[in-house]
Amino acid sequence: MKHYLVTGGAGFIGSNFIQYLFEKYGDDVRVTNLDKLTYAGNLENLKEIEAKSNYKFVAGDICDAAVVDALTADVDIIVNFAAESHVDRSIGKPDDFIKTDIYGAFVLLEAARNNKIEKFIQISTDEVYGSIDKGSFKETDVLEPSSPYSASKAGADRLAFSYFKTYDLPVIISRCSNNYGPYQYPEKLIPLFVTNALDDLELPIYGDGKNVRDWIYVLDHCDAIDFLIERGADGQVYNIGGGNECMNIEITDLILETLKKPSVLKAFVKDRPGHDRRYSVETKKIQTLGWSPKYSFEDAMKFTIEWYQDNRWWWQKLKTGEYLQFYKQNYQKAL
Ligand code: NAD
Ligand code: TYD
């Protein structure tokens, strides 16, 4: 039985990944979830598994070497999701991005080295490449991150690689495109727009709304990580994508149509500084190994929109207090 240390497991993708592991491996897996419970961490994402005897939650910081080292002692696999993850917040206040995304990854890599971990998965992002007008980035392309978020992720990505080269640590780096699905904090495009639309609030579209992202359903991302743990080669980078490139305005229209809400809710606001125009990754490398996404964009988007519609209890209380302060600050620059 494998023992996983999942960091950031109370966040969006981390909590989906933990649920995925229990769904797939049942009693034949052990999971320790280390999460600092920042504004983005939410133990309600894990209600269904919290009582399991093979699951343990630890409230703590990945920058805390004593905590990380103690937890890593009997772990086989580390999957590092823990990060500050929102580009807009990184523009306003980059400090915690540098601390968690870079220094935290360093602490984990050191603990992995000291405790002879079997596999270290660094969850990187397609944003480390920067923007591309035409074509798609390959794993070997140069990294040109544009925001403090993506730059700190690029730092951790390359640091993880250096631990493979220098210390033979069995590291795999994944660079996935934009995820969507249940339990995504309602500051990111899709959950923000769905929950705003449900409340008849404006949907703030940055710039001309023609920026392109490649959308992947979160369980496809989880499945790809599990696949890479089994089949990926140490020291390698793997792009992961959904193959669903859409302009933000198309996502906005889809949400409004699905919820039968009027297009007058669309509000074009001032653009995000340094806003990447288009993300696109070539995914031949992981596909050649035998993995491809399974969920259709149409069905998974419909399911996701319905999930937020049916689970108001989950998101409504998140859109208060500090969230509203951030929201007002971020969107006060309406054109
Ligand atoms: P999220 O913001 O929803 O969750 C991040 C989690 O990390 C939270 O639970 C938070 O409490 C925890 N955390 C933050 N700082 C911590 C610290 N110092 N110590 C321990 N825990 C800490 O993020 P997400 O969208 O689930 O993203 C997870 C990972 O996947 C990130 O590394 C992100 O860069 C990467 N990624 C995200 C996407 C996406 O579309 N969301 C795409 C590609 C890669
Ligand atoms: P986001 O979900 O923040 O992901 P990322 O910037 O990491 O790709 O944003 C996705 C796209 O949606 C991006 O082009 C910015 C845009 N966007 C808006 O137009 N309005 C918003 O309120 C938000 C949060 C994002």
Coordinates of C-alpha atoms and ligand atoms in Angstrom, one line a residue:
M1 CA 0.0 0.0 0.0
K2 CA 1.4 3.4 -1.0
H3 CA 1.4 6.3 1.4
Y4 CA 0.9 9.7 -0.3
L5 CA 1.7 13.1 1.2
V6 CA -0.6 15.4 -0.7
T7 CA 0.2 19.1 0.0
G8 CA -2.5 21.7 -0.6
G9 CA -5.1 18.9 -0.4
A10 CA -7.8 21.2 1.0
G11 CA -7.7 23.3 -2.2
F12 CA -9.5 22.8 -5.5
I13 CA -7.4 20.3 -7.4
G14 CA -5.7 18.7 -4.3
S15 CA -9.1 17.8 -2.7
N16 CA -10.4 16.4 -6.0
F17 CA -7.1 14.4 -6.2
I18 CA -7.6 12.9 -2.7
Q19 CA -11.2 12.0 -3.6
Y20 CA -9.9 10.4 -6.8
L21 CA -7.3 8.4 -4.9
F22 CA -9.9 7.0 -2.5
E23 CA -12.3 6.3 -5.4
K24 CA -9.7 4.4 -7.3
Y25 CA -7.7 2.6 -4.5
G26 CA -10.2 2.4 -1.7
D27 CA -8.6 0.8 1.4
D28 CA -5.4 0.1 -0.5
V29 CA -3.9 3.6 -0.1
R30 CA -2.8 5.9 2.7
V31 CA -3.1 9.7 2.4
T32 CA -1.7 12.5 4.5
N33 CA -3.0 15.9 3.6
L34 CA -0.8 18.8 4.6
D35 CA -2.5 22.2 4.1
K36 CA -2.1 25.6 5.7
L37 CA -5.8 26.4 5.2
T38 CA -5.3 29.8 3.6
Y39 CA -8.4 31.5 2.3
A40 CA -8.4 28.9 -0.6
G41 CA -8.2 25.8 1.7
N42 CA -11.5 24.4 2.7
L43 CA -12.0 21.1 4.7
E44 CA -15.6 21.0 3.5
N45 CA -14.2 19.8 0.2
L46 CA -13.2 16.6 2.0
K47 CA -16.3 15.8 4.1
E48 CA -16.9 12.5 2.5
I49 CA -13.5 11.1 3.4
E50 CA -12.5 12.8 6.6
A51 CA -13.5 9.9 8.8
K52 CA -11.5 7.3 6.9
S53 CA -8.8 5.5 9.0
N54 CA -6.4 5.6 6.1
Y55 CA -6.7 9.4 5.7
K56 CA -5.0 12.1 7.9
F57 CA -5.3 15.8 7.8
V58 CA -2.4 18.0 9.2
A59 CA -2.8 21.7 9.4
G60 CA 0.6 23.2 8.6
D61 CA 2.8 25.1 6.3
I62 CA 5.0 23.5 3.6
C63 CA 7.6 26.2 4.5
D64 CA 7.9 24.6 8.0
A65 CA 10.9 22.2 7.6
A66 CA 10.3 20.5 11.0
V67 CA 6.7 19.7 10.2
V68 CA 7.4 18.6 6.6
D69 CA 10.4 16.4 7.6
A70 CA 8.5 14.6 10.3
L71 CA 5.6 13.9 8.0
T72 CA 7.8 12.7 5.1
A73 CA 9.6 10.0 7.2
D74 CA 7.2 7.2 6.2
V75 CA 5.8 8.5 3.0
D76 CA 6.3 6.9 -0.5
I77 CA 5.0 9.6 -2.8
I78 CA 4.8 13.4 -2.5
V79 CA 2.4 15.3 -4.7
N80 CA 2.9 19.0 -4.3
F81 CA -0.2 21.0 -5.0
A82 CA 0.3 23.6 -2.3
A83 CA 0.6 27.0 -3.7
E84 CA -0.8 30.5 -3.9
S85 CA -2.6 30.1 -7.2
H86 CA -4.5 33.2 -8.3
V87 CA -2.8 35.5 -10.8
D88 CA -4.7 38.6 -9.8
R89 CA -3.7 38.2 -6.1
S90 CA -0.1 37.8 -7.2
I91 CA -0.2 41.1 -9.0
G92 CA -1.5 42.9 -5.9
K93 CA 0.7 41.1 -3.3
P94 CA 3.4 38.7 -4.6
D95 CA 5.0 37.9 -1.2
D96 CA 3.2 34.7 -0.3
F97 CA 3.7 33.4 -3.8
I98 CA 7.4 33.6 -3.5
K99 CA 7.3 32.1 0.0
T100 CA 5.0 29.2 -0.6
D101 CA 5.4 28.4 -4.3
I102 CA 9.2 28.6 -4.3
Y103 CA 10.5 28.3 -0.8
G104 CA 7.8 25.8 0.2
A105 CA 8.7 23.6 -2.8
F106 CA 12.4 23.8 -1.7
V107 CA 11.5 22.6 1.8
L108 CA 9.5 19.6 0.4
L109 CA 12.3 18.7 -2.0
E110 CA 14.9 18.7 0.9
A111 CA 12.6 16.5 3.0
A112 CA 12.1 14.2 0.0
R113 CA 15.9 14.0 -0.4
N114 CA 16.5 13.3 3.3
N115 CA 13.9 10.6 3.5
K116 CA 14.5 8.8 0.2
I117 CA 11.1 9.4 -1.3
E118 CA 10.0 7.0 -4.1
K119 CA 8.4 9.7 -6.2
F120 CA 8.0 13.5 -6.1
I121 CA 5.4 15.1 -8.3
Q122 CA 5.7 18.8 -8.7
I123 CA 2.4 20.2 -9.9
S124 CA 3.5 23.0 -12.2
T125 CA 1.4 24.8 -14.8
D126 CA 1.2 25.7 -18.5
E127 CA 1.5 29.3 -17.4
V128 CA 5.2 28.9 -16.9
Y129 CA 5.7 29.1 -20.7
G130 CA 3.9 32.5 -21.0
S131 CA 1.7 33.4 -23.9
I132 CA 1.7 32.0 -27.4
D133 CA -0.2 33.5 -30.3
K134 CA -0.1 30.5 -32.7
G135 CA 0.9 26.8 -32.2
S136 CA 1.5 25.1 -28.8
F137 CA 4.4 24.9 -26.4
K138 CA 6.4 21.7 -26.1
E139 CA 8.0 20.6 -22.9
T140 CA 11.4 21.7 -24.1
D141 CA 10.4 25.3 -25.0
V142 CA 11.8 28.2 -23.1
L143 CA 9.9 29.4 -20.0
E144 CA 8.8 33.1 -20.1
P145 CA 6.3 33.5 -17.2
S146 CA 4.5 36.8 -17.1
S147 CA 3.0 37.2 -13.7
P148 CA 4.5 36.8 -10.2
Y149 CA 2.4 33.7 -9.9
S150 CA 3.7 32.0 -13.0
A151 CA 7.3 33.2 -12.3
S152 CA 7.2 31.6 -8.9
K153 CA 5.7 28.4 -10.3
A154 CA 8.5 28.4 -12.9
G155 CA 11.1 28.8 -10.1
A156 CA 9.7 25.7 -8.3
D157 CA 9.4 23.8 -11.6
R158 CA 13.1 24.3 -12.3
L159 CA 14.2 23.7 -8.7
A160 CA 12.4 20.4 -8.7
F161 CA 14.3 19.5 -11.9
S162 CA 17.6 20.5 -10.3
Y163 CA 17.0 17.9 -7.5
F164 CA 16.7 15.2 -10.2
K165 CA 19.9 16.3 -11.9
T166 CA 21.9 17.0 -8.8
Y167 CA 20.7 14.5 -6.3
D168 CA 18.9 11.8 -8.5
L169 CA 15.7 12.6 -6.7
P170 CA 12.8 10.8 -8.7
V171 CA 11.0 14.0 -9.7
I172 CA 8.3 14.3 -12.3
I173 CA 7.0 17.8 -13.3
S174 CA 3.5 18.2 -14.8
R175 CA 2.4 21.4 -16.6
C176 CA -1.4 21.4 -16.9
S177 CA -3.8 23.8 -18.5
N178 CA -6.7 25.6 -16.8
N179 CA -8.9 23.3 -14.7
Y180 CA -12.6 23.5 -14.0
G181 CA -15.0 21.5 -11.8
P182 CA -16.5 21.3 -8.3
Y183 CA -14.8 22.9 -5.3
Q184 CA -13.0 25.6 -7.2
Y185 CA -12.7 28.8 -5.2
P186 CA -15.1 31.4 -6.6
E187 CA -12.3 33.9 -7.6
K188 CA -11.3 32.0 -10.7
L189 CA -13.1 32.6 -14.0
I190 CA -15.6 29.7 -14.2
P191 CA -16.8 29.5 -10.6
L192 CA -16.8 33.3 -10.3
F193 CA -19.0 33.7 -13.4
V194 CA -21.3 30.9 -12.6
T195 CA -21.9 32.0 -9.0
N196 CA -22.3 35.7 -10.0
A197 CA -24.8 34.8 -12.7
L198 CA -26.8 32.7 -10.2
D199 CA -26.9 35.8 -8.0
D200 CA -27.7 38.1 -11.0
L201 CA -24.4 40.0 -10.5
E202 CA -22.3 41.3 -13.4
L203 CA -19.6 39.0 -14.9
P204 CA -16.4 41.1 -15.1
I205 CA -14.7 40.3 -18.4
Y206 CA -11.1 41.6 -18.6
G207 CA -10.2 43.5 -21.8
D208 CA -11.9 42.4 -24.9
G209 CA -12.7 38.9 -23.6
K210 CA -10.7 37.2 -26.4
N211 CA -8.0 35.7 -24.3
V212 CA -7.8 32.0 -24.8
R213 CA -7.4 29.2 -22.2
D214 CA -7.4 25.5 -22.7
W215 CA -9.9 24.0 -20.3
I216 CA -9.5 20.6 -18.7
Y217 CA -12.0 18.9 -16.3
V218 CA -10.3 18.5 -12.9
L219 CA -10.8 14.7 -12.7
D220 CA -8.9 14.4 -16.0
H221 CA -6.0 16.3 -14.4
C222 CA -6.1 14.0 -11.4
D223 CA -6.2 10.9 -13.6
A224 CA -3.2 12.3 -15.6
I225 CA -1.2 12.7 -12.3
D226 CA -2.0 9.2 -11.2
F227 CA -1.0 8.0 -14.7
L228 CA 2.4 9.8 -14.5
I229 CA 3.1 8.4 -11.0
E230 CA 2.7 4.9 -12.7
R231 CA 4.2 5.5 -16.1
G232 CA 6.1 8.8 -16.2
A233 CA 9.9 8.8 -16.3
D234 CA 11.9 10.5 -13.6
G235 CA 13.4 13.9 -14.5
Q236 CA 10.8 14.5 -17.2
V237 CA 8.3 17.3 -17.7
Y238 CA 4.8 16.4 -19.1
N239 CA 2.3 18.9 -20.5
I240 CA -1.3 18.0 -19.7
G241 CA -4.2 19.7 -21.6
G242 CA -7.9 19.3 -22.2
G243 CA -7.9 20.1 -25.9
N244 CA -10.6 22.6 -25.4
E245 CA -9.3 26.1 -26.3
C246 CA -11.9 28.8 -25.7
M247 CA -12.0 32.5 -25.5
N248 CA -13.2 33.9 -22.2
I249 CA -16.2 35.5 -23.9
E250 CA -17.3 32.0 -25.2
I251 CA -17.1 30.6 -21.7
T252 CA -19.2 33.6 -20.5
D253 CA -21.8 33.1 -23.1
L254 CA -22.0 29.3 -22.4
I255 CA -22.5 30.0 -18.7
L256 CA -25.3 32.6 -19.3
E257 CA -27.0 30.4 -21.9
T258 CA -26.9 27.3 -19.6
L259 CA -28.3 29.3 -16.7
K260 CA -30.8 31.1 -18.9
K261 CA -29.5 34.5 -17.7
P262 CA -29.5 37.7 -19.8
S263 CA -26.4 38.9 -21.7
V264 CA -26.7 42.3 -20.0
L265 CA -24.8 40.7 -17.1
K266 CA -21.7 40.8 -19.2
A267 CA -19.5 43.7 -18.0
F268 CA -16.2 44.5 -19.8
V269 CA -13.7 45.8 -17.3
K270 CA -10.1 47.1 -17.4
D271 CA -7.7 44.4 -18.5
R272 CA -5.4 42.5 -16.0
P273 CA -1.9 43.9 -16.2
G274 CA 0.4 41.6 -18.1
H275 CA -2.6 39.5 -19.2
D276 CA -1.4 36.5 -21.2
R277 CA -3.3 36.4 -24.5
R278 CA -3.3 32.6 -25.1
Y279 CA -2.1 29.5 -23.4
S280 CA -1.6 26.3 -25.4
V281 CA 0.4 23.2 -24.8
E282 CA 1.3 20.3 -27.0
T283 CA 0.4 17.1 -25.3
K284 CA 1.9 14.5 -27.6
K285 CA 4.4 13.4 -25.0
I286 CA 1.9 12.1 -22.4
Q287 CA -0.4 10.9 -25.2
T288 CA 2.4 8.8 -26.6
L289 CA 2.8 7.2 -23.2
G290 CA -0.9 6.3 -23.3
W291 CA -2.9 9.0 -21.6
S292 CA -5.6 11.3 -22.9
P293 CA -8.5 13.2 -21.3
K294 CA -11.8 11.3 -21.0
Y295 CA -14.4 13.9 -20.1
S296 CA -16.2 15.8 -22.9
F297 CA -16.1 19.6 -22.4
E298 CA -19.8 19.9 -23.1
D299 CA -20.9 17.4 -20.5
A300 CA -18.3 18.3 -17.8
M301 CA -19.1 22.0 -18.1
K302 CA -22.8 21.3 -17.8
F303 CA -22.1 19.1 -14.7
T304 CA -19.9 21.8 -13.2
I305 CA -22.5 24.6 -13.7
E306 CA -25.1 22.4 -12.2
W307 CA -22.9 21.5 -9.3
Y308 CA -22.5 25.2 -8.3
Q309 CA -26.3 25.6 -8.8
D310 CA -27.0 22.7 -6.4
N311 CA -24.3 23.5 -3.9
R312 CA -24.9 27.1 -2.9
W313 CA -24.1 26.1 0.7
W314 CA -20.5 25.5 -0.4
W315 CA -19.8 28.8 -2.1
Q316 CA -22.1 31.4 -0.7
K317 CA -20.3 31.8 2.6
L318 CA -17.0 32.1 0.7
K319 CA -18.2 35.2 -1.0
T320 CA -18.1 37.4 2.1
G321 CA -15.6 39.3 4.2
E322 CA -12.0 39.3 2.8
Y323 CA -13.3 38.0 -0.5
L324 CA -15.5 41.0 -1.0
Q325 CA -12.7 43.4 -0.1
F326 CA -10.5 41.7 -2.7
Y327 CA -13.3 41.7 -5.2
K328 CA -14.1 45.4 -4.9
Q329 CA -10.4 46.3 -5.1
N330 CA -9.8 44.1 -8.2
Y331 CA -12.8 45.2 -10.2
Q332 CA -13.2 48.9 -9.2
K333 CA -11.3 49.8 -12.4
A334 CA -14.3 49.3 -14.7
L335 CA -13.9 51.0 -18.1
Ligands
NAD1 P1 -6.1 26.4 -4.7 O1 -5.7 27.8 -4.5 O2 -7.5 26.1 -4.8 O3 -5.5 25.5 -3.5 C1 -4.2 25.7 -3.0 C2 -4.2 25.0 -1.6 O4 -2.8 25.1 -1.1 C3 -5.1 25.6 -0.6 O5 -5.8 24.5 0.1 C4 -4.2 26.3 0.4 O6 -4.7 26.3 1.7 C5 -2.9 25.5 0.3 N1 -1.7 26.2 0.7 C6 -1.4 27.5 0.3 N2 -0.2 27.8 0.9 C7 0.2 26.8 1.6 C8 1.3 26.5 2.4 N3 2.3 27.4 2.6 N4 1.4 25.3 3.0 C9 0.5 24.4 2.9 N5 -0.6 24.6 2.1 C10 -0.8 25.8 1.5 O7 -5.2 26.0 -6.0 P2 -5.6 24.9 -7.1 O8 -6.3 25.6 -8.2 O9 -6.2 23.7 -6.5 O10 -4.1 24.6 -7.7 C11 -3.4 23.5 -7.1 C12 -2.0 23.4 -7.8 O11 -2.2 23.2 -9.1 C13 -1.2 24.7 -7.7 O12 0.1 24.4 -7.5 C14 -1.4 25.4 -9.0 O13 -0.3 26.2 -9.4 C15 -1.5 24.2 -9.9 N6 -2.3 24.3 -11.2 C16 -3.5 24.9 -11.1 C17 -4.3 25.0 -12.3 C18 -5.7 25.5 -12.2 O14 -6.3 25.7 -13.3 N7 -6.3 25.7 -11.0 C19 -3.8 24.6 -13.5 C20 -2.4 24.0 -13.5 C21 -1.7 23.9 -12.3
TYD2 P1 -8.3 32.7 -14.2 O1 -9.4 31.8 -13.8 O2 -7.9 33.7 -13.1 O3 -7.1 31.7 -14.6 P2 -5.6 32.1 -15.2 O4 -5.5 33.6 -15.3 O5 -4.7 31.5 -14.3 O6 -5.6 31.5 -16.6 O7 -8.6 33.5 -15.5 C1 -8.9 32.8 -16.7 C2 -9.1 33.8 -17.8 O8 -10.3 34.6 -17.4 C3 -8.0 34.8 -17.9 O9 -7.8 35.2 -19.3 C4 -8.5 36.0 -17.1 C5 -10.0 36.0 -17.3 N1 -10.8 36.5 -16.2 C6 -11.7 37.5 -16.5 O10 -11.9 38.0 -17.6 N2 -12.5 38.0 -15.4 C7 -12.3 37.6 -14.2 O11 -13.0 38.1 -13.3 C8 -11.3 36.5 -13.9 C9 -11.1 36.0 -12.6 C10 -10.6 36.0 -15.0

